[in-house]
Coordinates of C-alpha atoms (C1' of nucleotides) in Angstrom, one line a residue:
Chain A
M1 CA 248.6 281.3 -96.4
N2 CA 244.8 281.3 -96.3
V3 CA 242.4 278.4 -96.4
D4 CA 242.6 277.9 -100.1
D5 CA 246.4 277.9 -100.0
A6 CA 246.2 275.3 -97.3
L7 CA 243.9 273.1 -99.3
S8 CA 246.2 273.3 -102.3
L9 CA 249.1 272.3 -100.1
L10 CA 247.0 269.3 -98.9
K11 CA 246.2 268.3 -102.5
S12 CA 249.8 268.6 -103.5
R13 CA 250.7 266.2 -100.7
K14 CA 248.1 263.8 -101.9
K15 CA 245.9 264.3 -98.8
R16 CA 242.1 263.9 -99.2
L17 CA 240.0 267.0 -99.2
T18 CA 236.9 266.0 -97.3
R19 CA 234.1 268.4 -96.4
M20 CA 234.9 268.3 -92.7
R21 CA 238.6 269.0 -93.4
K22 CA 237.7 272.1 -95.3
H23 CA 235.2 273.3 -92.7
T24 CA 237.6 272.7 -89.8
L25 CA 240.5 274.5 -91.5
D26 CA 238.2 277.4 -92.4
I27 CA 237.1 277.8 -88.7
I28 CA 240.6 277.6 -87.4
Y29 CA 242.1 280.0 -90.0
T30 CA 239.4 282.6 -89.8
G31 CA 238.2 282.3 -86.2
G32 CA 241.4 283.1 -84.3
P33 CA 242.4 280.8 -81.5
V34 CA 239.6 278.2 -81.1
S35 CA 239.3 275.1 -79.0
A36 CA 238.0 271.7 -80.1
P37 CA 234.7 272.2 -78.2
D38 CA 234.4 275.6 -79.9
I39 CA 234.8 274.0 -83.3
L40 CA 232.3 271.3 -82.5
K41 CA 229.7 273.9 -81.5
T42 CA 230.4 276.0 -84.6
L43 CA 230.1 273.0 -87.0
K44 CA 226.9 271.9 -85.3
M45 CA 225.5 275.5 -85.6
K46 CA 226.4 275.6 -89.3
K47 CA 224.6 272.3 -89.9
H48 CA 227.7 270.3 -90.5
P49 CA 227.9 268.3 -87.2
V50 CA 231.0 266.2 -86.7
N51 CA 231.7 263.5 -84.2
K52 CA 234.2 264.6 -81.6
S53 CA 236.6 261.7 -82.3
T54 CA 236.8 262.7 -85.9
L55 CA 237.5 266.3 -85.0
Y56 CA 240.3 265.4 -82.5
R57 CA 241.8 263.2 -85.2
E58 CA 241.6 265.9 -87.7
I59 CA 243.3 268.3 -85.4
K60 CA 246.1 265.9 -84.8
F61 CA 246.4 265.5 -88.6
L62 CA 246.6 269.2 -89.2
L63 CA 249.1 269.7 -86.4
K64 CA 251.3 266.9 -87.8
L65 CA 251.3 268.6 -91.2
G66 CA 252.2 271.9 -89.7
L67 CA 249.1 273.7 -90.9
I68 CA 248.0 274.7 -87.4
N69 CA 249.6 275.3 -84.1
E70 CA 248.6 274.7 -80.5
V71 CA 248.0 277.7 -78.3
Q72 CA 247.9 277.1 -74.5
L73 CA 245.8 279.9 -73.1
D74 CA 244.3 278.3 -70.1
T75 CA 244.8 274.9 -68.6
Y76 CA 241.7 273.0 -69.3
V77 CA 241.3 273.3 -73.1
T78 CA 243.8 273.6 -75.9
H79 CA 243.3 276.3 -78.5
Y80 CA 244.5 276.1 -82.1
E81 CA 245.3 278.7 -84.7
S82 CA 246.8 279.0 -88.2
A83 CA 250.5 278.1 -88.2
F84 CA 251.2 280.9 -90.7
L85 CA 250.5 284.0 -88.6
T86 CA 253.4 286.4 -87.9
H87 CA 254.8 286.1 -84.4
H88 CA 252.3 287.5 -82.0
H89 CA 250.9 287.3 -78.5
H90 CA 247.4 287.0 -77.0
L91 CA 245.0 289.2 -75.2
V92 CA 242.6 287.0 -73.2
C93 CA 239.4 288.6 -71.7
K94 CA 238.8 287.1 -68.3
N95 CA 235.1 287.9 -68.5
C96 CA 233.9 286.7 -71.9
G97 CA 236.8 284.6 -72.9
N98 CA 237.3 286.5 -76.1
I99 CA 240.8 286.2 -77.5
K100 CA 242.6 288.8 -79.6
E101 CA 245.9 288.7 -81.3
L102 CA 248.5 291.2 -80.3
I103 CA 251.3 292.0 -82.7
C104 CA 254.2 293.9 -81.2
D105 CA 257.7 293.9 -82.3
E106 CA 258.9 296.1 -79.5
L107 CA 259.2 293.2 -77.0
E108 CA 261.3 291.0 -79.3
G109 CA 264.5 292.8 -78.6
P110 CA 264.3 292.6 -74.8
L111 CA 263.1 289.0 -75.0
E112 CA 265.9 287.9 -77.3
K113 CA 268.4 289.5 -75.1
L114 CA 267.0 287.7 -72.0
E115 CA 266.9 284.4 -73.8
K116 CA 270.5 284.7 -74.8
R117 CA 271.5 285.6 -71.2
V118 CA 269.7 282.5 -69.8
R119 CA 271.3 280.4 -72.5
T120 CA 274.6 281.2 -71.0
K121 CA 273.3 279.7 -67.7
G122 CA 272.7 276.3 -69.2
F123 CA 269.1 276.5 -70.1
L124 CA 268.5 276.4 -73.9
I125 CA 265.5 278.5 -74.7
N126 CA 263.8 277.9 -78.1
D127 CA 260.4 279.4 -77.6
H128 CA 258.3 281.6 -75.5
N129 CA 254.7 282.2 -74.7
L130 CA 253.3 285.6 -73.6
E131 CA 249.7 286.2 -72.8
F132 CA 247.9 289.2 -71.3
F133 CA 244.8 288.8 -69.2
G134 CA 242.2 291.5 -68.6
L135 CA 238.9 292.9 -69.9
C136 CA 238.2 293.5 -73.5
S137 CA 236.6 296.7 -74.7
S138 CA 233.1 295.2 -74.7
C139 CA 233.4 294.0 -71.1
N140 CA 234.9 297.0 -69.3
Chain B
M1 CA 256.7 284.1 -46.2
N2 CA 257.6 280.5 -45.6
V3 CA 255.4 277.5 -44.5
D4 CA 255.6 278.4 -40.8
D5 CA 254.6 282.0 -41.6
A6 CA 251.6 280.7 -43.6
L7 CA 250.6 278.5 -40.8
S8 CA 250.7 281.4 -38.3
L9 CA 248.6 283.4 -40.7
L10 CA 246.0 280.6 -40.9
K11 CA 246.0 280.4 -37.1
S12 CA 245.5 284.1 -36.7
R13 CA 242.5 283.9 -39.1
K14 CA 241.0 281.1 -37.0
K15 CA 241.5 278.5 -39.6
R16 CA 242.2 274.9 -38.6
L17 CA 245.6 273.5 -38.9
T18 CA 245.1 269.9 -40.0
R19 CA 247.9 267.5 -40.9
M20 CA 246.9 267.5 -44.5
R21 CA 246.8 271.3 -44.7
K22 CA 250.4 271.5 -43.4
H23 CA 251.6 268.8 -45.8
T24 CA 250.0 270.4 -48.8
L25 CA 251.3 273.9 -48.0
D26 CA 254.8 272.4 -47.4
I27 CA 254.8 270.7 -50.8
I28 CA 253.5 273.8 -52.7
Y29 CA 255.9 276.2 -50.9
T30 CA 259.0 274.1 -51.3
G31 CA 258.4 272.2 -54.5
G32 CA 258.1 275.0 -57.0
P33 CA 255.1 274.9 -59.3
V34 CA 253.3 271.6 -58.7
S35 CA 250.0 270.2 -60.0
A36 CA 247.3 268.5 -58.0
P37 CA 248.2 265.0 -59.4
D38 CA 251.8 265.8 -58.4
I39 CA 250.8 266.6 -54.8
L40 CA 248.7 263.5 -54.6
K41 CA 251.6 261.3 -55.7
T42 CA 254.0 263.1 -53.3
L43 CA 251.7 262.7 -50.4
K44 CA 251.1 259.0 -51.2
M45 CA 254.9 258.5 -51.4
K46 CA 255.4 260.2 -48.1
K47 CA 252.9 257.8 -46.5
H48 CA 250.3 260.6 -46.0
P49 CA 247.8 259.6 -48.7
V50 CA 244.9 262.0 -49.2
N51 CA 241.7 261.7 -51.1
K52 CA 241.7 263.7 -54.3
S53 CA 238.5 265.5 -53.4
T54 CA 240.1 266.7 -50.2
L55 CA 243.1 268.0 -52.0
Y56 CA 241.2 269.9 -54.6
R57 CA 239.1 271.5 -51.9
E58 CA 242.2 272.3 -50.0
I59 CA 243.7 274.0 -53.0
K60 CA 240.5 276.1 -53.5
F61 CA 240.7 277.0 -49.9
L62 CA 244.4 278.1 -50.1
L63 CA 243.7 280.0 -53.3
K64 CA 240.8 281.9 -51.8
L65 CA 242.9 282.9 -48.8
G66 CA 245.6 284.1 -51.2
L67 CA 248.3 281.8 -49.8
I68 CA 248.9 280.2 -53.2
N69 CA 248.6 281.2 -56.9
E70 CA 247.6 279.3 -60.0
V71 CA 250.3 279.1 -62.6
Q72 CA 249.3 278.6 -66.2
L73 CA 252.0 276.5 -67.8
D74 CA 252.1 274.9 -71.2
T75 CA 250.4 271.8 -69.8
Y76 CA 246.9 270.5 -69.5
V77 CA 247.0 270.5 -65.7
T78 CA 247.0 273.6 -63.4
H79 CA 250.1 274.2 -61.4
Y80 CA 250.2 276.0 -58.1
E81 CA 253.0 277.9 -56.3
S82 CA 253.5 280.2 -53.2
A83 CA 251.7 283.5 -53.6
F84 CA 254.6 285.3 -51.9
L85 CA 257.3 284.9 -54.5
T86 CA 258.6 288.0 -56.1
H87 CA 257.3 288.6 -59.6
H88 CA 258.9 286.0 -61.9
H89 CA 258.5 284.0 -65.0
H90 CA 259.0 280.3 -65.8
L91 CA 261.5 278.2 -67.7
V92 CA 259.9 274.9 -68.7
C93 CA 262.0 272.1 -70.0
K94 CA 260.3 270.4 -72.9
N95 CA 262.2 267.2 -72.3
C96 CA 261.9 266.4 -68.6
G97 CA 259.1 268.8 -67.6
N98 CA 261.3 270.5 -65.0
I99 CA 260.2 274.0 -64.2
K100 CA 262.5 276.7 -63.0
E101 CA 261.7 280.2 -61.8
L102 CA 263.3 283.1 -63.7
I103 CA 263.5 286.5 -62.0
C104 CA 264.2 289.3 -64.3
D105 CA 263.3 292.9 -63.9
E106 CA 264.5 294.1 -67.3
L107 CA 261.3 293.0 -69.0
E108 CA 259.0 294.8 -66.7
G109 CA 259.6 298.2 -68.3
P110 CA 258.8 297.2 -71.8
L111 CA 255.9 295.1 -70.6
E112 CA 254.3 297.9 -68.7
K113 CA 254.8 300.3 -71.6
L114 CA 253.0 297.8 -73.9
E115 CA 250.2 297.2 -71.4
K116 CA 249.6 300.9 -71.2
R117 CA 249.5 301.2 -75.0
V118 CA 247.0 298.4 -75.3
R119 CA 244.9 300.0 -72.5
T120 CA 244.4 303.0 -74.7
K121 CA 242.9 300.7 -77.3
G122 CA 240.1 299.6 -75.0
F123 CA 241.6 296.4 -73.6
L124 CA 242.2 296.6 -69.9
I125 CA 245.2 294.4 -69.0
N126 CA 245.7 293.5 -65.4
D127 CA 248.0 290.5 -65.6
H128 CA 250.4 288.7 -67.9
N129 CA 252.0 285.4 -68.2
L130 CA 255.4 284.8 -69.7
E131 CA 257.0 281.4 -70.1
F132 CA 260.1 280.2 -71.9
F133 CA 260.4 276.7 -73.3
G134 CA 263.5 274.8 -74.1
L135 CA 266.0 272.3 -72.6
C136 CA 267.3 272.6 -69.1
S137 CA 271.0 272.2 -68.3
S138 CA 270.6 268.5 -67.5
C139 CA 268.8 267.7 -70.8
N140 CA 271.0 269.5 -73.3
Chain C
dG1 C1' 238.6 248.7 -104.9
dT2 C1' 241.7 250.4 -101.3
dG3 C1' 243.2 253.1 -97.8
dG4 C1' 242.1 257.1 -95.4
dG5 C1' 238.1 259.2 -93.0
dT6 C1' 234.1 258.8 -90.0
dG7 C1' 230.7 257.6 -86.2
dC8 C1' 229.8 255.3 -82.1
dA9 C1' 230.8 253.5 -77.7
dA10 C1' 233.8 253.1 -74.1
dA11 C1' 237.5 254.6 -71.4
dG12 C1' 241.2 257.7 -69.4
dC13 C1' 242.5 261.8 -67.0
dC14 C1' 241.7 266.0 -64.4
dT15 C1' 238.4 268.2 -61.6
dT16 C1' 233.9 268.9 -59.1
dT17 C1' 229.9 267.7 -56.2
dG18 C1' 226.7 265.4 -52.8
dC19 C1' 226.4 263.0 -48.7
dA20 C1' 227.6 260.7 -44.7
dT21 C1' 231.4 260.4 -41.4
dT22 C1' 235.3 262.1 -38.8
dC23 C1' 238.1 265.3 -36.4
dC24 C1' 239.9 269.9 -34.8
dC25 C1' 239.0 273.7 -31.7
Chain D
dG1 C1' 229.3 269.8 -29.4
dG2 C1' 229.5 272.2 -33.6
dG3 C1' 231.3 273.3 -37.7
dA4 C1' 235.0 272.5 -40.7
dA5 C1' 237.5 268.8 -42.9
dT6 C1' 237.6 264.2 -45.0
dG7 C1' 236.6 260.0 -47.7
dC8 C1' 233.9 257.7 -51.1
dA9 C1' 231.2 257.3 -55.1
dA10 C1' 229.4 259.4 -58.9
dA11 C1' 229.5 262.7 -62.5
dG12 C1' 231.1 266.3 -65.8
dG13 C1' 234.3 268.1 -69.3
dC14 C1' 238.2 267.4 -72.5
dT15 C1' 240.6 264.0 -75.1
dT16 C1' 241.9 259.3 -76.8
dT17 C1' 241.2 254.6 -78.6
dG18 C1' 239.2 250.4 -80.7
dC19 C1' 236.3 248.8 -84.1
dA20 C1' 233.2 248.6 -87.9
dC21 C1' 231.5 251.2 -91.7
dC22 C1' 231.8 254.6 -95.4
dC23 C1' 233.6 257.6 -98.9
dA24 C1' 237.3 260.2 -101.7
dC25 C1' 240.5 259.2 -105.1

DNA sequence: GTGGGTGCAAAGCCTTTGCATTCCC
DNA sequence: GGGAATGCAAAGGCTTTGCACCCAC
């Protein structure tokens, strides 16, 4: 599911395809995990400035429709990414803030086993969140 | 390392032992991962109200001395916990917000292996963060 | 034309900072 | 007494909300 697919989906659901909606989707789908302030800056740079209220409402809209997901990387801003990526984790550079996706199947086995074990103790797990922190190749 | 040990440590480092310092340490050490607003509420309830500036400065102080750690949970506020707990992960209840610690060694092997593998790709990992989301025993 | 989308201003929440005052050692 | 700790007010960053205006269909 790329940006065009997402736009088709919106059209089929009778949602409007405004310029800002297209731009926002494009940034989130191609830019990896991005925050609202990130998107605002990018749009401003690309000469398509949006009001922050509009952007936050747009994000809520895309979340509700299941086109994007929230990613909680640090505590003070929320990041967003495409909802159609394969299960993955994140590498966060503590120096420059750069975020990379990390796809690794090898952990899923142990994680599932653990989740089942905890389930038997009364806690029902239905999701997990795994991030790695360190220095990216440019910063070390 | 309990609260009294931490207080002794502070004393040995010639740091002042104010009432608020004791109360704050006590709440963080015994209350599991708590946020600054949580601590403010608790202190108010216990009839030891503190100004928020004081608390935030106290938290920075305790972080700098290595007595407490930040915990990145799925929320928009930062949580803090004792820095002397054994390596563990967190179970976060999506209904009531209750947070439990989960100690499990079985993941460390696979995680270390993965971290080494990524290291060879140029990203230097020095920390990770693993949380599980679901429903606690009271909520399901 | 109509309802969804947008901009603007204001406000809410978490956190930080400057400054004068207070208190621990 | 001296320096650290505290309270207060103000401000900064992210996010939300109310209201009037505008644009996609």
